[in-house]
mmCIF file of C-alpha atoms in Angstrom:
data_model
loop_
_atom_site.group_PDB
_atom_site.id
_atom_site.type_symbol
_atom_site.label_atom_id
_atom_site.label_comp_id
_atom_site.label_asym_id
_atom_site.label_seq_id
_atom_site.Cartn_x
_atom_site.Cartn_y
_atom_site.Cartn_z
ATOM 1 C CA MET A 1 -25.981 16.148 4.256
ATOM 2 C CA LYS A 2 -22.674 16.981 3.270
ATOM 3 C CA TYR A 3 -20.794 13.318 3.984
ATOM 4 C CA SER A 4 -21.416 9.906 2.484
ATOM 5 C CA LEU A 5 -19.362 7.368 5.085
ATOM 6 C CA ILE A 6 -18.799 3.244 2.813
ATOM 7 C CA VAL A 7 -18.355 0.761 4.246
ATOM 8 C CA PRO A 8 -17.705 -2.484 3.009
ATOM 9 C CA VAL A 9 -17.643 -5.502 4.852
ATOM 10 C CA ALA A 10 -16.314 -8.952 3.605
ATOM 11 C CA PRO A 11 -19.677 -11.479 5.425
ATOM 12 C CA ASN A 12 -19.193 -12.939 8.526
ATOM 13 C CA ARG A 13 -16.292 -9.971 9.690
ATOM 14 C CA ASP A 14 -15.865 -7.841 12.738
ATOM 15 C CA ALA A 15 -16.196 -4.362 11.062
ATOM 16 C CA PRO A 16 -14.531 -1.759 14.477
ATOM 17 C CA ILE A 17 -14.813 0.989 12.182
ATOM 18 C CA LEU A 18 -18.171 1.228 12.813
ATOM 19 C CA GLU A 19 -17.428 2.022 16.306
ATOM 20 C CA CYS A 20 -15.155 4.576 16.028
ATOM 21 C CA ILE A 21 -18.020 6.320 13.867
ATOM 22 C CA LYS A 22 -21.152 6.036 16.371
ATOM 23 C CA ASN A 23 -18.102 7.884 18.024
ATOM 24 C CA LEU A 24 -17.827 10.866 16.064
ATOM 25 C CA ASP A 25 -17.304 14.029 17.511
ATOM 26 C CA TYR A 26 -19.207 16.493 14.190
ATOM 27 C CA PRO A 27 -23.409 16.453 13.800
ATOM 28 C CA LYS A 28 -25.012 13.246 13.670
ATOM 29 C CA HIS A 29 -27.434 14.869 10.913
ATOM 30 C CA GLU A 30 -24.624 16.349 8.481
ATOM 31 C CA TYR A 31 -23.763 12.704 7.381
ATOM 32 C CA HIS A 32 -24.799 9.064 6.948
ATOM 33 C CA VAL A 33 -23.116 5.738 7.041
ATOM 34 C CA LEU A 34 -23.764 2.885 4.146
ATOM 35 C CA VAL A 35 -22.833 -0.197 4.633
ATOM 36 C CA ILE A 36 -22.573 -2.756 2.595
ATOM 37 C CA TYR A 37 -22.066 -6.308 2.538
ATOM 38 C CA GLY A 38 -20.554 -8.880 0.476
ATOM 39 C CA THR A 39 -16.898 -10.875 -1.100
ATOM 40 C CA ASN A 40 -16.344 -7.714 -3.830
ATOM 41 C CA PRO A 41 -14.815 -4.998 -2.462
ATOM 42 C CA SER A 42 -15.104 -2.843 -5.680
ATOM 43 C CA VAL A 43 -19.314 -4.177 -5.928
ATOM 44 C CA ASN A 44 -19.655 -3.312 -1.849
ATOM 45 C CA ARG A 45 -18.185 0.546 -2.717
ATOM 46 C CA ASN A 46 -19.749 0.997 -5.980
ATOM 47 C CA LYS A 47 -22.958 -0.315 -4.184
ATOM 48 C CA GLY A 48 -22.071 2.837 -1.755
ATOM 49 C CA ILE A 49 -22.027 5.274 -4.705
ATOM 50 C CA GLU A 50 -24.875 4.491 -6.051
ATOM 51 C CA ARG A 51 -26.421 5.204 -2.166
ATOM 52 C CA SER A 52 -24.778 8.319 -1.468
ATOM 53 C CA LYS A 53 -26.314 11.187 -0.679
ATOM 54 C CA GLY A 54 -23.824 13.234 0.647
ATOM 55 C CA GLN A 55 -21.428 16.009 -1.215
ATOM 56 C CA PHE A 56 -18.742 13.937 -0.453
ATOM 57 C CA VAL A 57 -17.993 10.437 -0.138
ATOM 58 C CA VAL A 58 -15.477 8.978 2.213
ATOM 59 C CA PHE A 59 -13.981 5.302 1.992
ATOM 60 C CA LEU A 60 -13.055 3.637 4.765
ATOM 61 C CA ASP A 61 -12.208 0.110 5.489
ATOM 62 C CA ASP A 62 -13.999 -2.368 8.152
ATOM 63 C CA ASP A 63 -10.820 -3.072 10.544
ATOM 64 C CA ALA A 64 -9.301 0.366 10.491
ATOM 65 C CA ILE A 65 -9.384 2.653 13.437
ATOM 66 C CA ILE A 66 -10.657 6.972 12.902
ATOM 67 C CA GLU A 67 -10.168 9.801 15.582
ATOM 68 C CA LYS A 68 -12.995 11.347 17.096
ATOM 69 C CA ASP A 69 -12.157 14.694 14.785
ATOM 70 C CA TYR A 70 -11.560 12.585 11.801
ATOM 71 C CA LEU A 71 -14.470 14.712 9.719
ATOM 72 C CA LYS A 72 -13.420 17.524 11.518
ATOM 73 C CA LYS A 73 -10.034 17.264 9.706
ATOM 74 C CA ILE A 74 -11.588 15.956 6.277
ATOM 75 C CA ASP A 75 -13.501 20.024 6.672
ATOM 76 C CA GLU A 76 -10.543 21.754 7.410
ATOM 77 C CA PHE A 77 -8.957 20.502 4.524
ATOM 78 C CA PHE A 78 -11.065 21.186 1.918
ATOM 79 C CA ILE A 79 -12.034 24.222 3.601
ATOM 80 C CA ASN A 80 -8.125 24.937 2.588
ATOM 81 C CA HIS A 81 -8.170 23.126 -0.698
ATOM 82 C CA PRO A 82 -11.927 24.320 -1.334
ATOM 83 C CA ASN A 83 -10.673 23.308 -5.444
ATOM 84 C CA ILE A 84 -9.313 19.397 -4.515
ATOM 85 C CA ASP A 85 -11.741 16.643 -5.581
ATOM 86 C CA ILE A 86 -9.884 13.478 -3.805
ATOM 87 C CA VAL A 87 -8.100 13.495 -1.081
ATOM 88 C CA GLY A 88 -6.431 10.854 1.251
ATOM 89 C CA GLY A 89 -4.312 10.605 4.404
ATOM 90 C CA PRO A 90 -2.212 8.069 5.709
ATOM 91 C CA GLN A 91 -2.823 4.456 6.969
ATOM 92 C CA LEU A 92 -0.924 4.385 10.456
ATOM 93 C CA THR A 93 -0.203 0.956 11.863
ATOM 94 C CA PRO A 94 -1.468 0.951 15.542
ATOM 95 C CA LYS A 95 0.136 1.493 18.530
ATOM 96 C CA ASP A 96 -1.161 -0.695 20.355
ATOM 97 C CA ASP A 97 -0.577 -4.231 17.304
ATOM 98 C CA ARG A 98 1.711 -7.532 16.978
ATOM 99 C CA TRP A 99 5.477 -6.788 17.354
ATOM 100 C CA PHE A 100 5.412 -8.694 14.011
ATOM 101 C CA ALA A 101 2.762 -6.393 12.844
ATOM 102 C CA LYS A 102 4.487 -3.641 14.005
ATOM 103 C CA VAL A 103 7.402 -3.777 12.863
ATOM 104 C CA SER A 104 6.318 -5.139 9.108
ATOM 105 C CA GLY A 105 4.557 -1.750 9.110
ATOM 106 C CA TYR A 106 8.374 -0.057 9.701
ATOM 107 C CA ALA A 107 9.584 -2.137 6.508
ATOM 108 C CA LEU A 108 6.396 -0.552 4.959
ATOM 109 C CA SER A 109 6.913 2.936 5.308
ATOM 110 C CA SER A 110 11.003 2.607 4.644
ATOM 111 C CA THR A 111 11.598 3.916 1.456
ATOM 112 C CA PHE A 112 13.651 0.768 1.277
ATOM 113 C CA GLY A 113 10.629 -1.430 1.839
ATOM 114 C CA ALA A 114 8.186 -0.030 -0.163
ATOM 115 C CA TRP A 115 9.724 3.320 -1.732
ATOM 116 C CA LYS A 116 7.278 5.411 -2.812
ATOM 117 C CA LEU A 117 4.634 2.696 -2.083
ATOM 118 C CA SER A 118 5.721 3.730 1.660
ATOM 119 C CA ASN A 119 4.056 7.176 1.315
ATOM 120 C CA ARG A 120 0.791 5.218 2.173
ATOM 121 C CA TYR A 121 2.240 4.436 5.014
ATOM 122 C CA ASP A 122 3.716 7.369 7.544
ATOM 123 C CA LEU A 123 3.020 10.779 7.836
ATOM 124 C CA ASN A 124 3.981 13.162 5.318
ATOM 125 C CA SER A 125 3.923 16.965 4.336
ATOM 126 C CA GLU A 126 0.745 17.847 2.940
ATOM 127 C CA LYS A 127 0.896 17.684 -0.986
ATOM 128 C CA LEU A 128 -1.849 18.714 -3.266
ATOM 129 C CA GLN A 129 -0.435 16.539 -6.782
ATOM 130 C CA VAL A 130 -0.265 12.844 -6.043
ATOM 131 C CA ASP A 131 -0.822 9.783 -7.783
ATOM 132 C CA GLU A 132 -1.153 6.474 -7.250
ATOM 133 C CA THR A 133 1.373 5.909 -4.850
ATOM 134 C CA ALA A 134 -0.204 8.061 -2.411
ATOM 135 C CA LEU A 135 -3.325 6.606 -1.622
ATOM 136 C CA THR A 136 -5.311 3.971 -0.978
ATOM 137 C CA SER A 137 -9.000 3.344 -0.332
ATOM 138 C CA ALA A 138 -9.135 2.201 2.746
ATOM 139 C CA ASN A 139 -8.737 6.102 3.983
ATOM 140 C CA LEU A 140 -10.211 8.072 0.784
ATOM 141 C CA VAL A 141 -11.923 11.336 0.704
ATOM 142 C CA CYS A 142 -13.737 12.479 -2.847
ATOM 143 C CA LYS A 143 -16.146 14.379 -4.105
ATOM 144 C CA LYS A 144 -19.681 13.332 -5.004
ATOM 145 C CA SER A 145 -18.820 14.811 -8.658
ATOM 146 C CA ALA A 146 -15.737 12.830 -8.982
ATOM 147 C CA VAL A 147 -17.551 9.024 -8.127
ATOM 148 C CA GLU A 148 -20.289 9.288 -10.122
ATOM 149 C CA LYS A 149 -17.671 9.961 -13.129
ATOM 150 C CA ILE A 150 -15.593 6.818 -11.325
ATOM 151 C CA LYS A 151 -15.850 3.751 -9.999
ATOM 152 C CA PHE A 152 -13.672 1.230 -9.378
ATOM 153 C CA ASP A 153 -13.501 -1.866 -11.220
ATOM 154 C CA PRO A 154 -14.877 -5.232 -9.897
ATOM 155 C CA SER A 155 -12.374 -7.146 -11.614
ATOM 156 C CA LEU A 156 -9.814 -6.191 -9.584
ATOM 157 C CA PHE A 157 -8.767 -7.314 -5.535
ATOM 158 C CA PRO A 158 -6.226 -5.904 -4.492
ATOM 159 C CA GLY A 159 -5.410 -3.555 -6.662
ATOM 160 C CA GLU A 160 -9.183 -1.692 -6.912
ATOM 161 C CA ASP A 161 -7.719 1.566 -5.572
ATOM 162 C CA PRO A 162 -4.677 1.741 -7.228
ATOM 163 C CA LYS A 163 -6.345 2.316 -10.520
ATOM 164 C CA PHE A 164 -9.337 4.063 -8.597
ATOM 165 C CA ILE A 165 -6.717 6.833 -8.535
ATOM 166 C CA SER A 166 -5.353 6.522 -11.683
ATOM 167 C CA ASP A 167 -8.921 6.833 -13.728
ATOM 168 C CA ALA A 168 -9.350 9.970 -11.710
ATOM 169 C CA LYS A 169 -6.096 11.760 -12.151
ATOM 170 C CA ARG A 170 -7.025 10.662 -15.920
ATOM 171 C CA ALA A 171 -10.450 11.935 -16.399
ATOM 172 C CA GLY A 172 -9.211 15.454 -15.019
ATOM 173 C CA PHE A 173 -10.010 15.006 -11.287
ATOM 174 C CA SER A 174 -6.740 16.920 -9.513
ATOM 175 C CA VAL A 175 -5.802 14.330 -6.818
ATOM 176 C CA ALA A 176 -4.112 14.769 -2.976
ATOM 177 C CA TYR A 177 -2.275 13.729 0.117
ATOM 178 C CA THR A 178 -2.985 15.134 3.588
ATOM 179 C CA PRO A 179 -1.591 13.756 6.711
ATOM 180 C CA ARG A 180 -4.452 15.971 8.597
ATOM 181 C CA PHE A 181 -6.941 13.097 9.300
ATOM 182 C CA ILE A 182 -4.968 9.807 10.014
ATOM 183 C CA LEU A 183 -6.521 6.310 10.343
ATOM 184 C CA TYR A 184 -4.845 2.972 11.964
ATOM 185 C CA HIS A 185 -4.820 -0.256 9.753
ATOM 186 C CA LYS A 186 -3.567 -3.432 11.704
ATOM 187 C CA ARG A 187 -1.134 -5.426 9.106
ATOM 188 C CA ARG A 188 -0.823 -8.697 8.977
ATOM 189 C CA PRO A 189 0.701 -10.245 12.139
ATOM 190 C CA THR A 190 2.727 -13.359 10.200
ATOM 191 C CA PHE A 191 5.397 -13.788 7.530
ATOM 192 C CA ASN A 192 3.033 -16.009 5.473
ATOM 193 C CA GLY A 193 0.339 -13.709 5.471
ATOM 194 C CA LEU A 194 3.160 -10.835 4.644
ATOM 195 C CA MET A 195 4.187 -12.561 1.368
ATOM 196 C CA LYS A 196 0.688 -13.560 1.128
ATOM 197 C CA GLN A 197 -0.352 -9.606 0.509
ATOM 198 C CA MET A 198 3.007 -8.535 -1.438
ATOM 199 C CA PHE A 199 2.250 -11.343 -3.734
ATOM 200 C CA ASN A 200 -1.383 -10.345 -4.477
ATOM 201 C CA TYR A 201 -0.366 -6.783 -5.322
ATOM 202 C CA GLY A 202 2.264 -7.328 -6.836
ATOM 203 C CA LYS A 203 0.256 -10.515 -9.266
ATOM 204 C CA VAL A 204 -2.519 -7.548 -9.973
ATOM 205 C CA ARG A 205 -0.392 -5.321 -11.301
ATOM 206 C CA PRO A 206 -0.263 -7.079 -15.023
ATOM 207 C CA LYS A 207 -4.070 -6.702 -15.121
ATOM 208 C CA LYS A 208 -4.207 -3.237 -14.049
ATOM 209 C CA GLU A 209 -2.066 -1.894 -16.403
ATOM 210 C CA LYS A 210 -0.704 -1.892 -20.114
ATOM 211 C CA PHE A 211 3.330 -3.268 -19.489
ATOM 212 C CA ILE A 212 4.837 -0.298 -20.628
ATOM 213 C CA GLU A 213 2.704 2.060 -18.498
ATOM 214 C CA THR A 214 4.624 -0.019 -15.800
ATOM 215 C CA LEU A 215 8.638 -0.113 -17.480
ATOM 216 C CA SER A 216 7.332 4.096 -16.984
ATOM 217 C CA ARG A 217 7.471 3.844 -13.405
ATOM 218 C CA PRO A 218 10.531 0.887 -13.122
ATOM 219 C CA TYR A 219 9.847 1.225 -8.788
ATOM 220 C CA PHE A 220 7.858 -1.528 -10.149
ATOM 221 C CA ILE A 221 9.278 -3.531 -12.404
ATOM 222 C CA ILE A 222 13.008 -3.916 -10.040
ATOM 223 C CA PRO A 223 11.419 -6.296 -7.730
ATOM 224 C CA SER A 224 10.943 -8.753 -10.589
ATOM 225 C CA ILE A 225 14.526 -7.581 -11.517
ATOM 226 C CA PHE A 226 15.585 -8.876 -8.701
ATOM 227 C CA PHE A 227 13.880 -12.080 -8.106
ATOM 228 C CA VAL A 228 14.480 -13.025 -11.421
ATOM 229 C CA TYR A 229 18.051 -12.050 -10.050
ATOM 230 C CA VAL A 230 18.351 -14.534 -7.152
ATOM 231 C CA LEU A 231 16.258 -17.235 -8.765
ATOM 232 C CA ALA A 232 19.743 -17.361 -11.163
ATOM 233 C CA LEU A 233 22.214 -16.483 -8.097
ATOM 234 C CA MET A 234 20.630 -19.830 -6.653
ATOM 235 C CA LEU A 235 20.644 -22.227 -9.620
ATOM 236 C CA VAL A 236 24.368 -21.207 -10.857
ATOM 237 C CA SER A 237 25.235 -21.810 -6.887
ATOM 238 C CA LEU A 238 24.071 -25.619 -7.113
ATOM 239 C CA MET A 239 25.461 -26.201 -10.272
ATOM 240 C CA GLN A 240 29.149 -24.610 -9.459
ATOM 241 C CA PRO A 241 28.988 -24.409 -5.963
ATOM 242 C CA SER A 242 33.444 -23.356 -6.007
ATOM 243 C CA ILE A 243 31.786 -19.993 -7.427
ATOM 244 C CA THR A 244 30.749 -18.770 -4.017
ATOM 245 C CA GLY A 245 34.678 -19.625 -3.153
ATOM 246 C CA SER A 246 35.402 -16.331 -4.840
ATOM 247 C CA VAL A 247 32.976 -14.046 -2.859
ATOM 248 C CA ILE A 248 34.520 -15.322 0.482
ATOM 249 C CA GLY A 249 37.142 -15.144 -1.129
ATOM 250 C CA LEU A 250 37.188 -11.466 -2.082
ATOM 251 C CA GLN A 251 38.878 -12.883 -5.518
ATOM 252 C CA TYR A 252 37.813 -9.670 -7.028
ATOM 253 C CA SER A 253 39.222 -10.693 -10.563
ATOM 254 C CA SER A 254 36.631 -13.548 -10.662
ATOM 255 C CA TRP A 255 33.518 -13.346 -12.692
ATOM 256 C CA GLY A 256 31.347 -14.684 -9.785
ATOM 257 C CA PHE A 257 32.562 -11.768 -6.816
ATOM 258 C CA TYR A 258 31.206 -9.247 -9.827
ATOM 259 C CA LEU A 259 27.786 -12.135 -10.798
ATOM 260 C CA PHE A 260 27.524 -11.165 -5.905
ATOM 261 C CA LEU A 261 28.182 -7.248 -6.447
ATOM 262 C CA PRO A 262 24.692 -6.948 -6.793
ATOM 263 C CA LEU A 263 23.301 -9.119 -3.817
ATOM 264 C CA ILE A 264 26.231 -7.927 -1.620
ATOM 265 C CA ALA A 265 25.172 -4.456 -1.865
ATOM 266 C CA TYR A 266 21.975 -5.176 -1.354
ATOM 267 C CA LEU A 267 22.809 -6.763 1.946
ATOM 268 C CA PHE A 268 24.609 -3.686 3.002
ATOM 269 C CA LEU A 269 21.729 -1.114 2.175
ATOM 270 C CA MET A 270 19.837 -4.111 3.469
ATOM 271 C CA LEU A 271 21.513 -4.125 6.650
ATOM 272 C CA PHE A 272 21.686 0.130 7.253
ATOM 273 C CA PHE A 273 18.118 0.721 6.486
ATOM 274 C CA ALA A 274 17.390 -1.626 9.354
ATOM 275 C CA LEU A 275 19.368 0.363 12.469
ATOM 276 C CA TYR A 276 17.936 3.998 9.491
ATOM 277 C CA ASP A 277 14.471 2.583 10.565
ATOM 278 C CA SER A 278 14.722 1.012 14.412
ATOM 279 C CA VAL A 279 16.296 4.534 15.225
ATOM 280 C CA ARG A 280 13.998 6.134 12.844
ATOM 281 C CA ASN A 281 10.980 3.965 15.078
ATOM 282 C CA ARG A 282 13.234 4.125 18.194
ATOM 283 C CA ASP A 283 12.592 0.484 17.989
ATOM 284 C CA ALA A 284 15.983 -1.430 18.878
ATOM 285 C CA THR A 285 13.856 -5.128 18.549
ATOM 286 C CA ALA A 286 12.812 -4.483 15.499
ATOM 287 C CA LEU A 287 16.861 -4.465 13.475
ATOM 288 C CA PHE A 288 16.076 -8.339 14.401
ATOM 289 C CA LEU A 289 13.090 -8.388 12.305
ATOM 290 C CA LEU A 290 12.936 -5.924 9.705
ATOM 291 C CA PRO A 291 16.550 -7.265 7.643
ATOM 292 C CA LEU A 292 14.071 -11.187 7.166
ATOM 293 C CA LEU A 293 11.148 -8.093 5.760
ATOM 294 C CA TYR A 294 12.973 -6.423 3.353
ATOM 295 C CA PRO A 295 12.906 -9.168 1.063
ATOM 296 C CA LEU A 296 10.396 -10.859 1.823
ATOM 297 C CA ILE A 297 8.497 -7.760 0.625
ATOM 298 C CA HIS A 298 10.254 -7.247 -2.893
ATOM 299 C CA LEU A 299 10.651 -11.077 -3.359
ATOM 300 C CA SER A 300 7.150 -11.382 -2.798
ATOM 301 C CA TYR A 301 5.916 -8.567 -4.382
ATOM 302 C CA GLY A 302 8.874 -9.825 -8.031
ATOM 303 C CA ALA A 303 7.727 -13.106 -7.694
ATOM 304 C CA GLY A 304 3.728 -12.401 -7.958
ATOM 305 C CA MET A 305 4.230 -9.716 -11.087
ATOM 306 C CA LEU A 306 6.028 -11.919 -12.880
ATOM 307 C CA PHE A 307 3.526 -14.779 -11.687
ATOM 308 C CA GLY A 308 0.715 -11.796 -13.549
ATOM 309 C CA TYR A 309 2.041 -12.185 -16.337
ATOM 310 C CA VAL A 310 2.792 -15.263 -16.700
ATOM 311 C CA LYS A 311 -1.383 -15.365 -16.459
ATOM 312 C CA LYS A 312 -2.203 -12.538 -18.261
ATOM 313 C CA THR A 313 -0.319 -13.849 -21.677
ATOM 314 C CA VAL A 314 -1.056 -18.078 -21.067
#
């Protein structure tokens, strides 16, 4: 048997991915499906690994959509790159998703919105050496030899997939990204849902790795610095309301103007990328929402990471 498809499913939750698997254009005797129910995705995946019989283990999210030729595309990749141990593909936003969800997908696939993590949510060129920023466990294929040695950390959720990729690379396994096999994944449909998701992503980072490791990749730290900066600006403005006048009046010699200068630069970048990403995705209406979503993503992630460090030290 070639493939073991592992689908972790939360209790009382629909799994549309199962209908897609039924319709796969691939010999039925060459794959089997392991649907593992439980509240902990890492435990579910690890149980699936123990029961897997295929040469390759495929991890799929329960609420995702794949195309009929999904397994054939995996075949094509490994025919061309037999030495790769782990490979993942993008998780794209469905074209029929709700407007808010679609635009949040634009923000997550934006360089300004998610920096290197945007690789996970967009079609990019094939890369045979990548790290955790390029992949998620929603669309991940591993040789059996890799998952026999590396498991998902049950103490982490979310964030279990970045640690899995990091652990695999430290163990010497080769990790790649390919746009060949695509998965479609719905986005959070509300401000509150997206804010909570980003906060939780940030919160788990301190638990996943040591601070020195995070510090070596400053793009993870910058949202927290930005959150502290915005909070400090609010406090200074409350204690000394006249300081905002130096910004409105463009008083370049005032220290207050320079205090607000990083925020002004951020706002210009935010508006530029809102226009750019609206054009890139051919959706003019996104221009009205993206300027709200970028800071929501950045501030929520930054606040979550700070909360994670406080929780870790207390």
